[in-house]
Short mmCIF file of C-alpha atoms in Angstrom, two decimals:
data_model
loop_
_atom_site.label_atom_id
_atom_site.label_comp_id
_atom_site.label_asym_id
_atom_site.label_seq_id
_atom_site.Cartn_x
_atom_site.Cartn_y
_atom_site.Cartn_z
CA UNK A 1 -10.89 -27.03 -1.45
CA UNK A 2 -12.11 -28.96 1.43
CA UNK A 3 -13.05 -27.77 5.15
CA UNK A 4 -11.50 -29.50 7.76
CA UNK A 5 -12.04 -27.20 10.66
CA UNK A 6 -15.13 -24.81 10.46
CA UNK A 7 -17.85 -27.56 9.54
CA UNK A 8 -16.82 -28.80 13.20
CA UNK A 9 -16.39 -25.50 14.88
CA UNK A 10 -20.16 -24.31 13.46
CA UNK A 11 -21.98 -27.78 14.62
CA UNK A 12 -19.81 -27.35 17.79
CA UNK A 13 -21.58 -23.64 18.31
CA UNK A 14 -24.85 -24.50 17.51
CA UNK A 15 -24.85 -27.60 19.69
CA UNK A 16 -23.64 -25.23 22.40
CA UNK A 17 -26.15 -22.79 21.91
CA UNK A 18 -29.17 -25.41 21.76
CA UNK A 19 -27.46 -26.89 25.59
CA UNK A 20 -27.82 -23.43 26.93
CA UNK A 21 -31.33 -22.76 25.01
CA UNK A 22 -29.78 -19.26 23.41
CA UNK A 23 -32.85 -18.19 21.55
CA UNK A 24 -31.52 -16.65 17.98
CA UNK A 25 -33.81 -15.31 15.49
CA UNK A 26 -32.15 -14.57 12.47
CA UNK A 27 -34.00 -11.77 10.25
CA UNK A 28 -32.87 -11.11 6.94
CA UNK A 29 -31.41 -14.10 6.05
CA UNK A 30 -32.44 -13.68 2.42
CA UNK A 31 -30.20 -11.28 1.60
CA UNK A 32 -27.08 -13.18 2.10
CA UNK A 33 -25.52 -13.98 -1.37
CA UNK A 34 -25.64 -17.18 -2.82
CA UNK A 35 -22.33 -16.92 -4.36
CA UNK A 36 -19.74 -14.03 -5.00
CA UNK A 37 -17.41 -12.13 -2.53
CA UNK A 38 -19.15 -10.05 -0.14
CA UNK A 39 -18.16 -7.78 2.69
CA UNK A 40 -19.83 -8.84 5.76
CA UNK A 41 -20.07 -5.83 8.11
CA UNK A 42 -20.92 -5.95 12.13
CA UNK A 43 -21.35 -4.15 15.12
CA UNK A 44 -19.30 -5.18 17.68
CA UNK A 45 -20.64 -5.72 21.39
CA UNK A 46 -19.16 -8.89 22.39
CA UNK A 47 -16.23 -11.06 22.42
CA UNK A 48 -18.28 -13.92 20.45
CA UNK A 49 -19.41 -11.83 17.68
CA UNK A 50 -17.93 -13.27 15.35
CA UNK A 51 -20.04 -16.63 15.45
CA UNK A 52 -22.92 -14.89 15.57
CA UNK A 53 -22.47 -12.80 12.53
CA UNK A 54 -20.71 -15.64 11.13
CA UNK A 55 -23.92 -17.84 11.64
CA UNK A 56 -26.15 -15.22 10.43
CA UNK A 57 -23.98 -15.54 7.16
CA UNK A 58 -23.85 -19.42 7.08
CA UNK A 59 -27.94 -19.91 7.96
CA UNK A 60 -28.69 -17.39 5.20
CA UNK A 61 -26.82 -18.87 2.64
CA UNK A 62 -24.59 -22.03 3.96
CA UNK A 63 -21.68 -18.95 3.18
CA UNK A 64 -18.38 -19.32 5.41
CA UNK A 65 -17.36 -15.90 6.49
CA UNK A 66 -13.49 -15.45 6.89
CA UNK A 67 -13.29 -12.77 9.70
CA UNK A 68 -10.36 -10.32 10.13
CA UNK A 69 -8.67 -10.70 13.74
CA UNK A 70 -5.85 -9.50 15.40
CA UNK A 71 -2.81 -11.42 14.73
CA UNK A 72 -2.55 -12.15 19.00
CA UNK A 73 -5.42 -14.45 18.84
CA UNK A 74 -3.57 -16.68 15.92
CA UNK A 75 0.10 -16.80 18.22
CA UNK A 76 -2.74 -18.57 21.02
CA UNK A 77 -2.08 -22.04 21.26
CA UNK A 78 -5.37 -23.18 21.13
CA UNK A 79 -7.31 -20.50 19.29
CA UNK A 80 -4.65 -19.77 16.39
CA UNK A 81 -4.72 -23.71 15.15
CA UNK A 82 -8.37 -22.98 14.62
CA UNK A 83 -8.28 -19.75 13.24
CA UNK A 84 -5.45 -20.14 10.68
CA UNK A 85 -7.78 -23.52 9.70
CA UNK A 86 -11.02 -21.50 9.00
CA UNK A 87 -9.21 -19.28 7.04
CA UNK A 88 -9.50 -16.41 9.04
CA UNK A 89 -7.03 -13.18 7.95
CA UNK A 90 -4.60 -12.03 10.84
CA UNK A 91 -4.38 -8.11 10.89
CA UNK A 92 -0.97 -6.61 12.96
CA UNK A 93 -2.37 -3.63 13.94
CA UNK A 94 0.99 -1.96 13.25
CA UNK A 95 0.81 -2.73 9.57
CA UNK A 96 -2.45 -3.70 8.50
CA UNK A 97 -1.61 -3.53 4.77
CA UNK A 98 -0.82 -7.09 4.13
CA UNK A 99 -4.23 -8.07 6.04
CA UNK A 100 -6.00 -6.09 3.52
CA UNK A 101 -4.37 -7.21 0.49
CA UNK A 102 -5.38 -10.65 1.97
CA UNK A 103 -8.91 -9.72 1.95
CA UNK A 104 -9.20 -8.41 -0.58
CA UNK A 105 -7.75 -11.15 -2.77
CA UNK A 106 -10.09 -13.04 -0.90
CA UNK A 107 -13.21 -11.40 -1.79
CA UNK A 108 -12.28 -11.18 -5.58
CA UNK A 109 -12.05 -15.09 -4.74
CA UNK A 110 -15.42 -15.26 -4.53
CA UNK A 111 -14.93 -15.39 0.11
CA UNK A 112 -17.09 -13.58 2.24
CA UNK A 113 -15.04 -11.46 4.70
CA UNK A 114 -16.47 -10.69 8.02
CA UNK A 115 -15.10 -6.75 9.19
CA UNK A 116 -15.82 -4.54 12.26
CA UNK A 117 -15.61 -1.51 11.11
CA UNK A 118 -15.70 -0.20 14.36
CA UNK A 119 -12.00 -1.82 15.30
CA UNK A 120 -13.46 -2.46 19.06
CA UNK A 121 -16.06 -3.67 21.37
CA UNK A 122 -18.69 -0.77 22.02
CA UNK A 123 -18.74 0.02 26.15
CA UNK A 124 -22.04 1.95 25.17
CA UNK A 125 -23.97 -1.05 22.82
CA UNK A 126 -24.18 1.70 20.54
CA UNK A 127 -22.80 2.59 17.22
CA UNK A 128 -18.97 4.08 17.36
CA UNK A 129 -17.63 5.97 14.60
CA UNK A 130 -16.66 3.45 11.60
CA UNK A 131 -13.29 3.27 9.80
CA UNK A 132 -13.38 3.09 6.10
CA UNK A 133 -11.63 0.18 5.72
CA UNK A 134 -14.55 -2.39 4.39
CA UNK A 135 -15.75 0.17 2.01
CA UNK A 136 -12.16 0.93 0.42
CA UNK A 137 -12.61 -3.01 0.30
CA UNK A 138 -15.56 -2.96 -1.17
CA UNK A 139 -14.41 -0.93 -3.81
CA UNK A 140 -11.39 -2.79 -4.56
CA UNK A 141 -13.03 -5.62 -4.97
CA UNK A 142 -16.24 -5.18 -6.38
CA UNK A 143 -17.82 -7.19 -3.81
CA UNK A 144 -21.25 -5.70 -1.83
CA UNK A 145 -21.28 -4.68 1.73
CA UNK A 146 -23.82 -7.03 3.71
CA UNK A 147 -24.36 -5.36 6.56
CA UNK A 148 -25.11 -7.37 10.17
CA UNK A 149 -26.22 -5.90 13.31
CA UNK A 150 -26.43 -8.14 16.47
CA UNK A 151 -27.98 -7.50 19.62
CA UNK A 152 -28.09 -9.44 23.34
CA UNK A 153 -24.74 -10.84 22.27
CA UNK A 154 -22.96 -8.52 24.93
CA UNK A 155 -25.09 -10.09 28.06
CA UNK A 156 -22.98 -13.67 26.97
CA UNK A 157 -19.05 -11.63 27.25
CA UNK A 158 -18.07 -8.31 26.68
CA UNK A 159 -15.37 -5.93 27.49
CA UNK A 160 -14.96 -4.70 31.46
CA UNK A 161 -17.65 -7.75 32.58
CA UNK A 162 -17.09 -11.40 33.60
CA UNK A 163 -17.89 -14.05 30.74
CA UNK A 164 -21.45 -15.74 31.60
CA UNK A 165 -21.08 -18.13 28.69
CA UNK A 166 -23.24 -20.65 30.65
CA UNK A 167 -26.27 -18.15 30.96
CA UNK A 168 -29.49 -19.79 29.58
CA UNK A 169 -31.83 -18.48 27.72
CA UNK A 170 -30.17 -15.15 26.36
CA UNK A 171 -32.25 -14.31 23.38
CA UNK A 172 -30.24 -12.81 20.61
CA UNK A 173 -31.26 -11.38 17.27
CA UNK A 174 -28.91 -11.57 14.10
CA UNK A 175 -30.37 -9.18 11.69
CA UNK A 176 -28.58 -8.48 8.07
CA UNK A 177 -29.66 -5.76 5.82
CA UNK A 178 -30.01 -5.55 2.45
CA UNK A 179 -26.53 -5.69 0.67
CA UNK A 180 -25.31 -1.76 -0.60
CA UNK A 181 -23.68 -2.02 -4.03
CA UNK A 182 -21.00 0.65 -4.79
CA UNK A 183 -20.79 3.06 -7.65
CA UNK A 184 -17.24 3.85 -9.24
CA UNK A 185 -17.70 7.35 -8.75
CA UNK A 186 -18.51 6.09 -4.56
CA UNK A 187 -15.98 7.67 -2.22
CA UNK A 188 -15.14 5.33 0.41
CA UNK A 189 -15.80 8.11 3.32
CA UNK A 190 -19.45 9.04 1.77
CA UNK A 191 -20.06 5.16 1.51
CA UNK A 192 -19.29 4.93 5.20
CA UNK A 193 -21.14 7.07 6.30
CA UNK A 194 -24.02 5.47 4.40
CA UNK A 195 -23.64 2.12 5.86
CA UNK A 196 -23.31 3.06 9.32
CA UNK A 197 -26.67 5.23 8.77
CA UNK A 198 -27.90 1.81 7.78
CA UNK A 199 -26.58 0.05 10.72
CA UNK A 200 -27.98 2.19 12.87
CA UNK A 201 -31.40 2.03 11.67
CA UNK A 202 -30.69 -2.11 11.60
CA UNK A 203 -30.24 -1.70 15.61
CA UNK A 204 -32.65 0.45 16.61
CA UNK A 205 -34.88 -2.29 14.93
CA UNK A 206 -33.11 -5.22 16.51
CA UNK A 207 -33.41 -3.50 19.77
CA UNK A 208 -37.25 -2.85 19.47
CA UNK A 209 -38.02 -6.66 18.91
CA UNK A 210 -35.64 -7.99 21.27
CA UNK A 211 -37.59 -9.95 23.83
CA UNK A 212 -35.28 -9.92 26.92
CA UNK A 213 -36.09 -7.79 29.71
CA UNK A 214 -33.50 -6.81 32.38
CA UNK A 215 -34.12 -9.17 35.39
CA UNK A 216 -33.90 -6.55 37.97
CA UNK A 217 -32.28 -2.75 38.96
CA UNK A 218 -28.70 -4.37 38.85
CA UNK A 219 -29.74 -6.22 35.69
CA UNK A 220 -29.54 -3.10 33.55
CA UNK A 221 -25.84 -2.74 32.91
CA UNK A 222 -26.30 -4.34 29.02
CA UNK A 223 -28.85 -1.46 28.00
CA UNK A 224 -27.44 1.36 26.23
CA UNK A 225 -27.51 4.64 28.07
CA UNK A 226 -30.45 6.05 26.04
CA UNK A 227 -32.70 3.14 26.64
CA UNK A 228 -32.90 3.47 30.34
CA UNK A 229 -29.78 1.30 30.70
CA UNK A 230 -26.72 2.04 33.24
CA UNK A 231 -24.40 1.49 30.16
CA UNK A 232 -21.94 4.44 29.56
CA UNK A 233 -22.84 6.84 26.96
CA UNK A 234 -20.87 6.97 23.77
CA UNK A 235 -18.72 9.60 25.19
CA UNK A 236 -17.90 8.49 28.59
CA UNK A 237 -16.98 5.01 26.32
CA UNK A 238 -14.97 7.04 24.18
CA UNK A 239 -13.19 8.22 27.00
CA UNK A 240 -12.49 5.14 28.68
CA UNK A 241 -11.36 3.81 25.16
CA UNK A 242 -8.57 6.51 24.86
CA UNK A 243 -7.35 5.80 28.57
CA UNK A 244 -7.49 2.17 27.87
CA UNK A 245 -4.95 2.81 25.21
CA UNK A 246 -3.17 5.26 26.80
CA UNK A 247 -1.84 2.40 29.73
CA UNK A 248 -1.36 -0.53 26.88
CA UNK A 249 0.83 2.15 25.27
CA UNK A 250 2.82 2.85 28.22
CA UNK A 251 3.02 -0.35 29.19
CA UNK A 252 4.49 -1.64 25.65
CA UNK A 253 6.73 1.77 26.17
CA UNK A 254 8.32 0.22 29.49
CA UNK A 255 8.69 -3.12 28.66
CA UNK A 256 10.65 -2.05 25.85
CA UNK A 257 12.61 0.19 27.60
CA UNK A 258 13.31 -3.21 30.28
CA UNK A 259 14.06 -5.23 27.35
CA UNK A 260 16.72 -2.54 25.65
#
């Protein structure tokens, strides 16, 4: 079937990111499939994310990645025209069934699916516990996990900072591991717990051969907590997380309340 909207959208990006001289190394890239369904796994420090990992995917193997979104961002007016036409799979995070029979038909398709397994932007830039969603996936499927780990993304936009999506010459490094076959006898938990070992080795690398340097003392808010870097540590995230939820909750609560 032909695509109308992401060949655009992708030579839209990269154009972008040659304008503002975003220097991307891509490691890994031969370990994207060719062909065949494939769950693409990231870390998630940044609003745009999802074109990185979904360029990682596309560079590696010309592969399309159709990401899994909240259903908010495909109500927008101008964002949901584009995701509904790159395929992407809306998730209502009050019944996410449907998103993942969607997926999941996708990936037997022969679709790579991009997944956060993490369900939110990391405050800390480091790992946060994963859900077992892409594994269970995985294993419904019989598609591979590809896992992606991104790094510098979060100095472009990320959550509780202002966007600086016209800052030049943010290096960022798209790295994707080796893709993890499942077992039948794999328990989805046992698998996650696997991958996000991976991951985490993925980053640690990432972060070792990332070029950028903070530019000064107030520069340092983008390094995680145990790299010298005034981000929050993965508790005091957590924490913020939970109260974050806590106030859209009640606020939901009241306006129902005002509506009934």
């Amino acid at each position: 079937m032909a695509e109308f909207v992401y060949p655009p959208v992708i030579r839209t990006a990269l154009a972008v990111f040659r304008a503002l001289d975003v220097q991307i190394e891509i490691v890994g890239a031969e370990h994207v499939p060719a062909t065949g369904g494939a769950v693409l796994v990231s870390n998630h420090i940044s609003y745009l994310d999802f074109l990185f990992a979904g360029l990682g995917a596309y560079q590696g193997g010309r592969r399309k990645t159709r990401f899994m979104a909240k259903d908010d961002v495909f109500r927008h007016r101008i964002s949901g025209p584009l995701m509904r036409g790159m395929k992407h799979i809306p998730v209502d995070r009050t019944d996410g069934q449907p998103a993942y029979e969607a997926a999941v038909r996708a990936l037997r398709a022969g679709e790579v699916v991009g997944v956060f397994p993490e369900a939110t932007i990391s405050r800390s830039f480091t790992l946060k516990k994963f859900k077992t969603g892409a594994a269970r996936m995985a294993a419904d499927s019989g598609a591979p996990l590809l896992p992606v780990v991104l790094w510098g993304t979060q100095q472009l936009w990320t959550k509780g900072r202002p966007k600086t999506l016209t800052k030049r010459h943010v290096p960022v490094v798209i790295m994707i591991g080796e893709p993890i076959h499942l077992a039948p006898t794999d328990k989805p938990v046992m698998v996650t717990r696997r991958l996000r070992a991976a991951m985490t080795e993925m980053l640690d690398e990432a972060q070792r051969r990332y070029p950028g340097k903070p530019s000064g003392p107030d520069d340092t808010w983008w390094l995680p907590a145990h790299l010298g870097g005034s981000a929050p540590t993965l508790e005091v995230a957590e924490a913020e997380d939970e109260q974050e939820a806590a106030a859209k909750a009640a606020r939901r609560s009241a306006a129902a309340e005002s509506q009934g």
